[in-house]
């Protein structure tokens, strides 16, 4: 009888050591394998040339090195890259590489779909399917590095320098796997991306925030988007469960938050919804009132098929940013990247799901075409 093989990607050092012990191998093998997997980025046991031949033959009987499969790799006119990955069970997720002048940020997904249904978010229209495993979280980083030729770790001039958990899904609804994956990603003898270069974005799963600061220890971003509960209840419905007062208190208490390591407040700019001067003033006032070391990130809304929200005018966005600046806050406007390949914030969704939307639109158009022409 054959037993199912185990994916080595996604195991912590301790788990890897245990898995090897179970087939009679000594702990130093785990160190060797760790180096091959996460420092060299080896994709198969055959590539692990410092292992004996017998070892290279034995390992595949029990284990494999699994990455998500790249189904599609798109590059935007602005240089943003997007990967559509297929997971072992056929589900699909996306990751995006946003290049900047001297470095880049890889935006990874934490769930297939999302359970939180924020009104302005494309991912939120896709039902939650499941949490990603630690292997699938780490695998996105590894597959992106494969595609950019960025192995071994520590190469000069690499693009994937920062990691942001801002893709599909809510990372704090998948706490254990996110924690485990980030521990692997941060390990200095492997992928080696430091905690200061990792940002976790949450829509406000308040009870998990303190634990995130203590146990995951990365920078925090909050999807704030509104300064009044009535509006935030609509835009970010988890606010009904954890209203602004509880969220802002949790931000003030976030273990990593200091002036040198401020919390990023993300604010999507929605035309005539949350972009007034009064909102900007209230935003600054709240940060002072709760004593939150905050900086802002103003995100012009990225439209997607079927949404009724619109992007705030350039004037409104600049006015908003200036008010915050004048009150002493950093409030850069994040220029939309990769909109042409649906890779911008909040546009991600499994391609098969997008196809359903397109099919629906095509059907509607066909129905209109065949309808009798209106008399003029
Ligand atoms: N679930 C987490 C992380 C993923 S969303 C969270 O909500 O924080 C990453 C960011 O993109 C969030 O701030 C989210 O509110 C924002 N976003 C979602 N849809 C958007 C859209 N259509 N345009 C611009 N930003 C959007
Ligand atoms: Fe989920 Fe974040 Fe989108 Fe809200 S904004 S639906 S929490 S992915």
XYZ file of C-alpha atoms and ligand atoms in Angstrom:
410
model
C 0.000 0.000 0.000
C 1.350 3.461 -0.809
C 0.865 6.273 1.687
C 0.323 9.846 0.508
C 3.540 11.811 0.199
C 4.023 14.962 2.298
C 4.803 18.369 0.834
C 7.965 19.621 2.511
C 7.112 23.230 1.742
C 5.179 24.762 4.622
C 6.706 22.613 7.361
C 8.459 24.505 10.152
C 12.029 23.498 10.993
C 10.698 21.407 13.886
C 8.140 19.654 11.689
C 10.755 19.008 9.036
C 13.058 17.471 11.628
C 10.211 15.268 12.864
C 9.227 14.215 9.355
C 12.797 13.130 8.668
C 13.080 11.353 12.007
C 10.011 9.340 11.038
C 11.953 7.886 8.102
C 15.042 7.328 10.264
C 17.035 10.424 9.303
C 19.114 12.530 11.683
C 18.334 16.192 12.546
C 21.279 17.555 10.533
C 19.450 16.397 7.397
C 16.694 18.859 8.222
C 19.202 21.696 8.235
C 20.582 20.559 4.883
C 17.138 20.262 3.364
C 16.039 23.624 4.763
C 18.968 25.237 2.991
C 18.116 23.583 -0.312
C 14.425 24.326 -0.083
C 14.435 27.895 1.172
C 17.878 29.323 0.475
C 18.619 27.704 -2.888
C 15.001 27.341 -3.951
C 15.519 23.761 -5.168
C 12.452 22.417 -6.913
C 13.324 18.749 -6.799
C 15.453 16.362 -4.786
C 17.660 15.791 -7.839
C 18.835 19.406 -7.582
C 20.091 18.869 -4.025
C 23.611 17.962 -5.001
C 25.105 17.814 -1.510
C 22.792 14.943 -0.570
C 23.988 11.406 -1.187
C 22.523 9.589 -4.160
C 20.721 7.109 -1.919
C 19.156 9.981 0.022
C 18.033 11.659 -3.198
C 16.319 8.426 -4.141
C 14.771 7.808 -0.752
C 13.249 11.263 -0.149
C 10.796 11.234 -3.086
C 9.296 8.007 -1.764
C 7.933 9.982 1.187
C 8.021 13.644 0.255
C 7.673 16.142 -2.548
C 8.507 19.815 -3.033
C 5.214 21.428 -4.054
C 4.655 24.909 -5.430
C 1.359 26.338 -6.657
C 1.087 25.816 -10.414
C 1.346 28.984 -12.515
C -1.703 29.023 -14.784
C -1.229 32.537 -16.059
C 1.468 35.189 -15.689
C 0.543 38.675 -16.873
C 2.580 41.862 -17.031
C 0.881 45.253 -16.990
C 1.915 48.222 -19.118
C 3.218 49.765 -15.869
C 5.394 46.738 -15.051
C 3.104 45.197 -12.424
C 3.047 41.411 -12.692
C 0.249 39.084 -11.717
C 0.239 35.339 -11.310
C -2.812 33.156 -11.316
C -1.971 30.035 -9.363
C -3.820 26.740 -9.318
C -3.699 24.855 -6.042
C -3.598 21.087 -5.654
C -7.386 20.891 -5.199
C -8.035 22.999 -8.309
C -8.838 26.253 -6.505
C -7.225 29.396 -7.851
C -5.593 32.389 -6.189
C -3.628 35.408 -7.334
C -0.433 37.180 -6.279
C 0.877 40.496 -7.584
C 4.364 41.974 -7.826
C 4.350 45.749 -7.689
C 7.702 47.065 -8.820
C 9.037 50.295 -7.412
C 12.222 52.127 -8.374
C 14.772 50.119 -6.458
C 12.668 47.367 -4.919
C 9.271 45.774 -5.170
C 6.467 44.412 -3.061
C 4.897 41.021 -3.545
C 1.240 41.004 -2.575
C 0.072 37.524 -1.587
C -3.336 35.998 -0.877
C -4.337 34.395 2.414
C -7.649 32.712 1.525
C -9.543 31.466 -1.507
C -12.249 34.151 -1.597
C -13.131 36.076 1.556
C -15.903 35.797 4.128
C -16.079 39.487 4.962
C -17.891 40.939 1.940
C -16.613 44.510 1.970
C -18.895 46.450 -0.329
C -16.193 47.899 -2.600
C -13.982 44.803 -2.913
C -14.042 42.381 -5.812
C -12.677 39.518 -3.705
C -15.532 40.121 -1.268
C -18.057 39.209 -3.980
C -16.509 35.764 -4.219
C -17.684 33.447 -1.477
C -15.138 32.092 0.950
C -13.932 28.700 -0.172
C -11.195 27.969 2.325
C -8.098 29.143 4.137
C -4.756 28.737 2.403
C -2.316 26.313 3.988
C 1.120 27.435 5.142
C 2.507 25.612 2.080
C 0.287 27.645 -0.234
C 1.197 30.917 1.474
C 4.956 30.272 1.335
C 4.550 28.708 -2.116
C 3.343 32.005 -3.597
C 6.589 33.691 -2.562
C 8.661 30.771 -3.854
C 6.883 30.580 -7.194
C 7.260 34.343 -7.670
C 10.971 34.040 -6.897
C 11.260 31.144 -9.372
C 9.711 33.278 -12.040
C 12.048 36.231 -11.366
C 15.159 34.056 -11.069
C 15.713 35.296 -7.526
C 17.402 32.263 -5.986
C 19.512 31.817 -3.952
C 18.227 34.153 -1.232
C 20.077 37.418 -0.745
C 20.888 38.135 -4.409
C 21.603 41.793 -5.122
C 19.143 43.751 -7.225
C 16.201 41.476 -6.594
C 12.674 42.774 -7.013
C 10.877 40.796 -4.313
C 12.047 42.679 -1.254
C 8.808 43.407 0.587
C 5.859 41.128 1.241
C 2.362 42.453 1.816
C -0.593 40.321 2.838
C -3.043 42.359 0.809
C -4.219 39.906 -1.808
C -7.371 37.815 -1.644
C -8.722 37.047 1.793
C -8.461 38.243 5.385
C -5.172 37.081 6.938
C -6.402 37.280 10.534
C -9.212 34.836 9.724
C -6.428 32.359 8.875
C -4.212 33.125 11.828
C -2.376 29.844 12.426
C -1.337 29.233 8.835
C -0.351 32.863 8.303
C 1.734 32.773 11.469
C 3.464 29.586 10.437
C 4.113 30.753 6.872
C 5.561 34.072 7.995
C 7.860 32.292 10.421
C 9.218 30.308 7.477
C 9.454 33.381 5.246
C 11.333 35.359 7.934
C 13.844 32.598 8.764
C 17.310 34.068 8.228
C 18.732 30.825 6.820
C 16.026 30.540 4.191
C 13.853 33.027 2.314
C 15.095 35.588 4.850
C 12.680 38.474 4.420
C 12.842 40.480 7.631
C 9.787 41.354 9.693
C 10.297 45.040 8.912
C 9.688 44.236 5.257
C 6.413 42.403 5.827
C 3.038 44.094 6.228
C -0.159 42.346 7.214
C -3.369 44.115 6.257
C -6.561 43.476 8.179
C -10.072 44.794 7.828
C -10.269 44.792 11.622
C -10.510 41.338 13.175
C -10.038 43.003 16.559
C -9.686 39.941 18.831
C -6.733 38.673 16.799
C -4.796 41.938 16.590
C -2.893 41.749 19.879
C -1.913 38.147 19.145
C -0.791 39.183 15.663
C 1.541 41.772 17.171
C 2.972 39.368 19.711
C 3.114 36.126 17.759
C 3.482 37.144 14.120
C 5.379 40.388 14.704
C 5.166 42.184 11.385
C 3.990 45.678 10.422
C 0.267 46.257 10.519
C -2.052 47.947 8.049
C -5.723 48.572 8.792
C -8.393 48.841 6.130
C -10.111 51.753 7.800
C -11.999 53.415 4.926
C -14.529 55.247 7.100
C -14.566 57.379 10.225
C -18.169 56.874 11.273
C -19.704 53.561 12.320
C -22.859 54.031 10.173
C -20.705 54.212 7.044
C -18.082 51.656 8.060
C -20.887 49.171 8.858
C -21.802 49.355 5.175
C -18.335 49.477 3.607
C -16.554 47.008 5.901
C -19.352 44.935 7.468
C -17.114 43.324 10.108
C -17.396 46.766 11.728
C -20.844 45.731 12.993
C -19.113 43.137 15.134
C -16.034 45.196 16.016
C -16.909 48.892 15.770
C -14.466 51.748 15.340
C -13.935 52.346 19.047
C -12.756 48.749 19.613
C -10.658 48.791 16.438
C -8.901 52.058 17.263
C -8.206 50.907 20.835
C -6.665 47.708 19.466
C -4.492 49.800 17.121
C -3.274 51.974 19.976
C -2.381 48.820 21.928
C -0.748 46.987 18.997
C 2.517 45.649 20.424
C 4.679 46.747 17.506
C 3.233 50.244 17.188
C 5.631 53.079 17.893
C 6.498 56.216 16.074
C 9.340 54.433 14.334
C 6.955 51.686 13.287
C 3.665 53.332 12.590
C 0.413 51.635 11.690
C -0.697 52.215 8.114
C -4.310 53.304 7.795
C -5.589 52.358 4.377
C -8.345 54.536 3.053
C -10.026 53.747 -0.243
C -11.274 56.948 -1.858
C -14.898 56.525 -2.923
C -16.575 59.375 -4.729
C -19.108 61.230 -2.547
C -19.049 58.415 0.000
C -16.057 58.969 2.288
C -13.992 61.685 0.602
C -15.272 64.920 2.191
C -13.140 67.516 3.974
C -15.043 66.798 7.181
C -14.050 63.115 6.921
C -10.367 64.042 6.561
C -10.524 66.245 9.654
C -12.318 63.584 11.674
C -9.753 61.002 10.584
C -6.884 63.064 11.958
C -8.841 63.828 15.112
C -9.460 60.128 15.776
C -5.763 59.289 15.457
C -4.965 61.993 18.039
C -7.819 61.029 20.337
C -6.756 57.358 20.434
C -3.062 58.230 20.358
C -2.279 55.991 17.380
C 1.096 56.383 15.675
C -0.452 56.377 12.206
C 0.390 57.076 8.622
C -2.139 56.962 5.827
C -2.300 55.319 2.474
C -4.924 56.852 0.226
C -6.054 54.364 -2.395
C -8.148 55.694 -5.285
C -10.909 53.112 -5.705
C -10.144 50.516 -8.371
C -13.308 49.660 -10.268
C -14.312 46.120 -11.198
C -17.137 44.672 -13.298
C -20.459 45.055 -11.522
C -19.561 47.636 -8.851
C -21.597 50.793 -8.382
C -18.865 52.711 -6.529
C -16.811 55.332 -8.324
C -13.316 56.670 -7.814
C -13.052 60.057 -6.106
C -11.973 62.914 -8.365
C -8.289 63.818 -8.445
C -9.175 67.069 -6.736
C -10.957 65.337 -3.888
C -8.085 62.900 -3.344
C -5.478 65.669 -3.328
C -7.576 67.849 -1.039
C -7.973 64.936 1.378
C -4.247 64.222 1.337
C -3.383 67.896 1.893
C -5.667 68.209 4.911
C -3.977 65.217 6.532
C -0.521 66.528 5.633
C -1.297 69.934 7.082
C -2.365 68.224 10.292
C 1.030 66.500 10.477
C 0.288 63.079 8.937
C 1.979 61.353 6.067
C -0.778 60.612 3.541
C 0.622 59.599 0.161
C -1.743 58.755 -2.662
C -1.144 55.262 -3.884
C -1.184 55.386 -7.648
C -3.157 52.529 -9.093
C -0.899 49.834 -10.504
C -1.793 47.037 -12.854
C -5.420 48.026 -13.447
C -5.204 46.812 -17.067
C -4.556 43.259 -15.869
C -7.014 43.507 -12.937
C -4.107 43.360 -10.498
C -4.808 46.533 -8.514
C -5.959 46.515 -4.884
C -9.321 44.902 -4.470
C -9.545 43.674 -8.059
C -8.278 40.174 -7.387
C -10.573 37.282 -7.797
C -10.133 33.791 -9.151
C -10.070 34.100 -12.930
C -12.756 31.454 -13.300
C -15.014 33.647 -11.162
C -14.245 36.675 -13.339
C -15.088 34.568 -16.356
C -18.537 33.950 -14.869
C -19.037 37.721 -14.633
C -17.911 38.179 -18.228
C -20.236 35.411 -19.406
C -23.102 37.079 -17.586
C -22.287 40.454 -19.163
C -22.093 38.826 -22.620
C -25.490 37.170 -22.089
C -27.029 40.475 -21.019
C -25.603 42.205 -24.090
C -26.890 39.468 -26.362
C -30.343 39.808 -24.784
C -30.281 43.557 -25.384
C -29.148 43.087 -28.985
C -32.031 40.767 -29.733
C -34.567 43.050 -28.014
C -36.671 45.159 -30.419
C -35.044 48.501 -31.161
C -36.712 51.342 -29.237
C -38.731 53.655 -31.448
C -37.387 57.183 -31.534
N -8.506 41.473 3.719
C -7.450 42.353 4.034
C -6.351 42.367 3.017
C -6.700 42.360 1.541
S -7.422 43.784 0.818
C -7.968 43.742 4.229
O -9.110 44.006 3.879
O -7.231 44.556 4.776
C -6.096 44.924 0.534
C -6.556 46.396 0.534
O -7.237 46.742 -0.684
C -7.525 46.692 1.645
O -7.233 47.913 2.261
C -8.824 46.787 0.899
O -9.781 47.480 1.639
C -8.414 47.470 -0.356
N -9.388 47.356 -1.443
C -10.337 46.421 -1.603
N -11.042 46.655 -2.740
C -10.534 47.765 -3.290
C -10.816 48.482 -4.496
N -11.751 48.070 -5.337
N -10.085 49.582 -4.769
C -9.085 49.965 -3.933
N -8.759 49.311 -2.800
C -9.471 48.223 -2.469
Fe -12.021 40.559 2.343
Fe -10.201 42.534 2.571
Fe -11.818 42.385 0.413
Fe -12.821 43.051 2.788
S -11.317 44.218 1.591
S -13.744 41.588 1.327
S -11.629 41.795 4.154
S -10.258 40.900 0.979
